[in-house]
Phi, psi and omega in degrees: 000134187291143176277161182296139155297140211273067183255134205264082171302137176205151199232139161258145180230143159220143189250131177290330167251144171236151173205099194224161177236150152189170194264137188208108184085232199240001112221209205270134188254140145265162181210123154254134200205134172233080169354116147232162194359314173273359164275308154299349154275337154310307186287332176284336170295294170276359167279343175272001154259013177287330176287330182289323189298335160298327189283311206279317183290318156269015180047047141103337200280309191231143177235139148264108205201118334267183179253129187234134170262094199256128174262165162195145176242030145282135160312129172295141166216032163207169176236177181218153176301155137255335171145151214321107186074014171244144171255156160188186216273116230217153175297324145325350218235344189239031194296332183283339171275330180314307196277021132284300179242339163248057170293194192285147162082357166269007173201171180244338179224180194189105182260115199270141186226155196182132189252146198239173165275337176106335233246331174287132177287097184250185198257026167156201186250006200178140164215129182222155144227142171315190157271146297153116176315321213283336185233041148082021176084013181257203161282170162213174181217139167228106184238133172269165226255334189340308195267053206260351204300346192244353158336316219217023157263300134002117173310306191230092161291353178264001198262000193263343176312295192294355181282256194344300190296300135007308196280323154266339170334259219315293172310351162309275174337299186281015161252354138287011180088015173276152192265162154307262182022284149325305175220091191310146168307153184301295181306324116029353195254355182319132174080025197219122163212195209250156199265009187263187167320149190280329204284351158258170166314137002263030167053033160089358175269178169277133196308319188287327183285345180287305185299314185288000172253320165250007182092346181244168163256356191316294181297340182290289159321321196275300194288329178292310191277019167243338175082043131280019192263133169289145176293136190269000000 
């Protein structure tokens, strides 16, 4: 018997504007920003290959079912700390649309993406957490759009979506107790390479030497959601 699929209810939230201040030092900064057309279609180009690429990459193992993709155009107008001078986009900073379109129990998971000026200091290019009261029992994610101009230089432009989604599988996993062993930390990967044929990516390489070589992490994702990774 085949085992059950793995399904992930999921919301991309995106906020098209941002108009936010913080304090840095003694002063005070702004970042303003508007998705405009073409940005929002780099980015709708690509989320929109984030469910297949899961589907494909975990042969079948995890769905995003469904993927529901929401604009909204009230401006983020608040950050929340991550820890000293870094920000990022925090489920609070989206309550009011989170207690509209993800109230408790319509989705497990919830990717918020939002364009910046370049200018914030943050606490990555992707910030996850598991799930969570604060974001209404799902994951949440938060990634910013900046790079969306290269979106469409990139084998898999879709793979840093699925890492931030990834980030949460895993706080899943380790509150059931599964160990790295079983499901390596994501980050993780120095000294790893895959238990399949030499004859696929990554070719008999280590996951870091494949990526400096082609630019994806793509065999790193397919083998974490298959339980192919060789033990290092």
């Amino acid at each position: 018997m085949a085992a059950p699929i793995t399904v992930w209810r999921t919301l991309a939230l995106v906020y098209r504007r941002l108009d936010v201040s913080w304090r840095d030092g003694l002063k005070r900064r702004t970042a303003r920003h508007e998705m405009g057309a073409e940005e929002v279609a780099a980015l709708r180009g690509v989320l929109d290959g984030v469910p297949g690429a899961v589907v494909e990459w975990s042969e079948g193992n995890a769905s995003l079912e469904p993927f529901d993709v929401k604009l909204t155009d009230r401006p983020l107008t608040t950050m929340t700390l991550s820890g000293p001078g870094r920000w990022w986009i925090a489920p609070d900073d989206c309550r009011q649309e989170l207690d509209v379109l993800a109230p408790e129990g319509r989705y497990d998971s919830i990717i918020v993406i939002w364009g910046s000026d370049g200018a914030i200091p943050l606490c990555g290019w992707g910030c996850s957490i598991g799930p969570s009261r604060a974001a209404n029992g799902a994951g949440f994610s938060s990634i910013v759009n900046d790079a969306w101009r290269g979106y469409g230089q990139r084998l898999h432009p879709e793979e840093g979506f699925v890492h931030e989604w990834l980030h949460q599988v895993e706080a899943v996993y380790r509150e059931l107790g599964v160990d790295g062993v079983r499901f390596p930390t994501l980050h993780e990967v120095e000294g790893r390479t895959s238990c399949r044929s030499t004859d696929l990516p990554p070719f008999g390489a280590f996951y870091p030497e494949y990526e400096r070589q082609t630019g994806t992490w793509q065999p790193w994702y397919r083998d974490l959601m298959t339980g192919t990774v060789r033990p290092p």
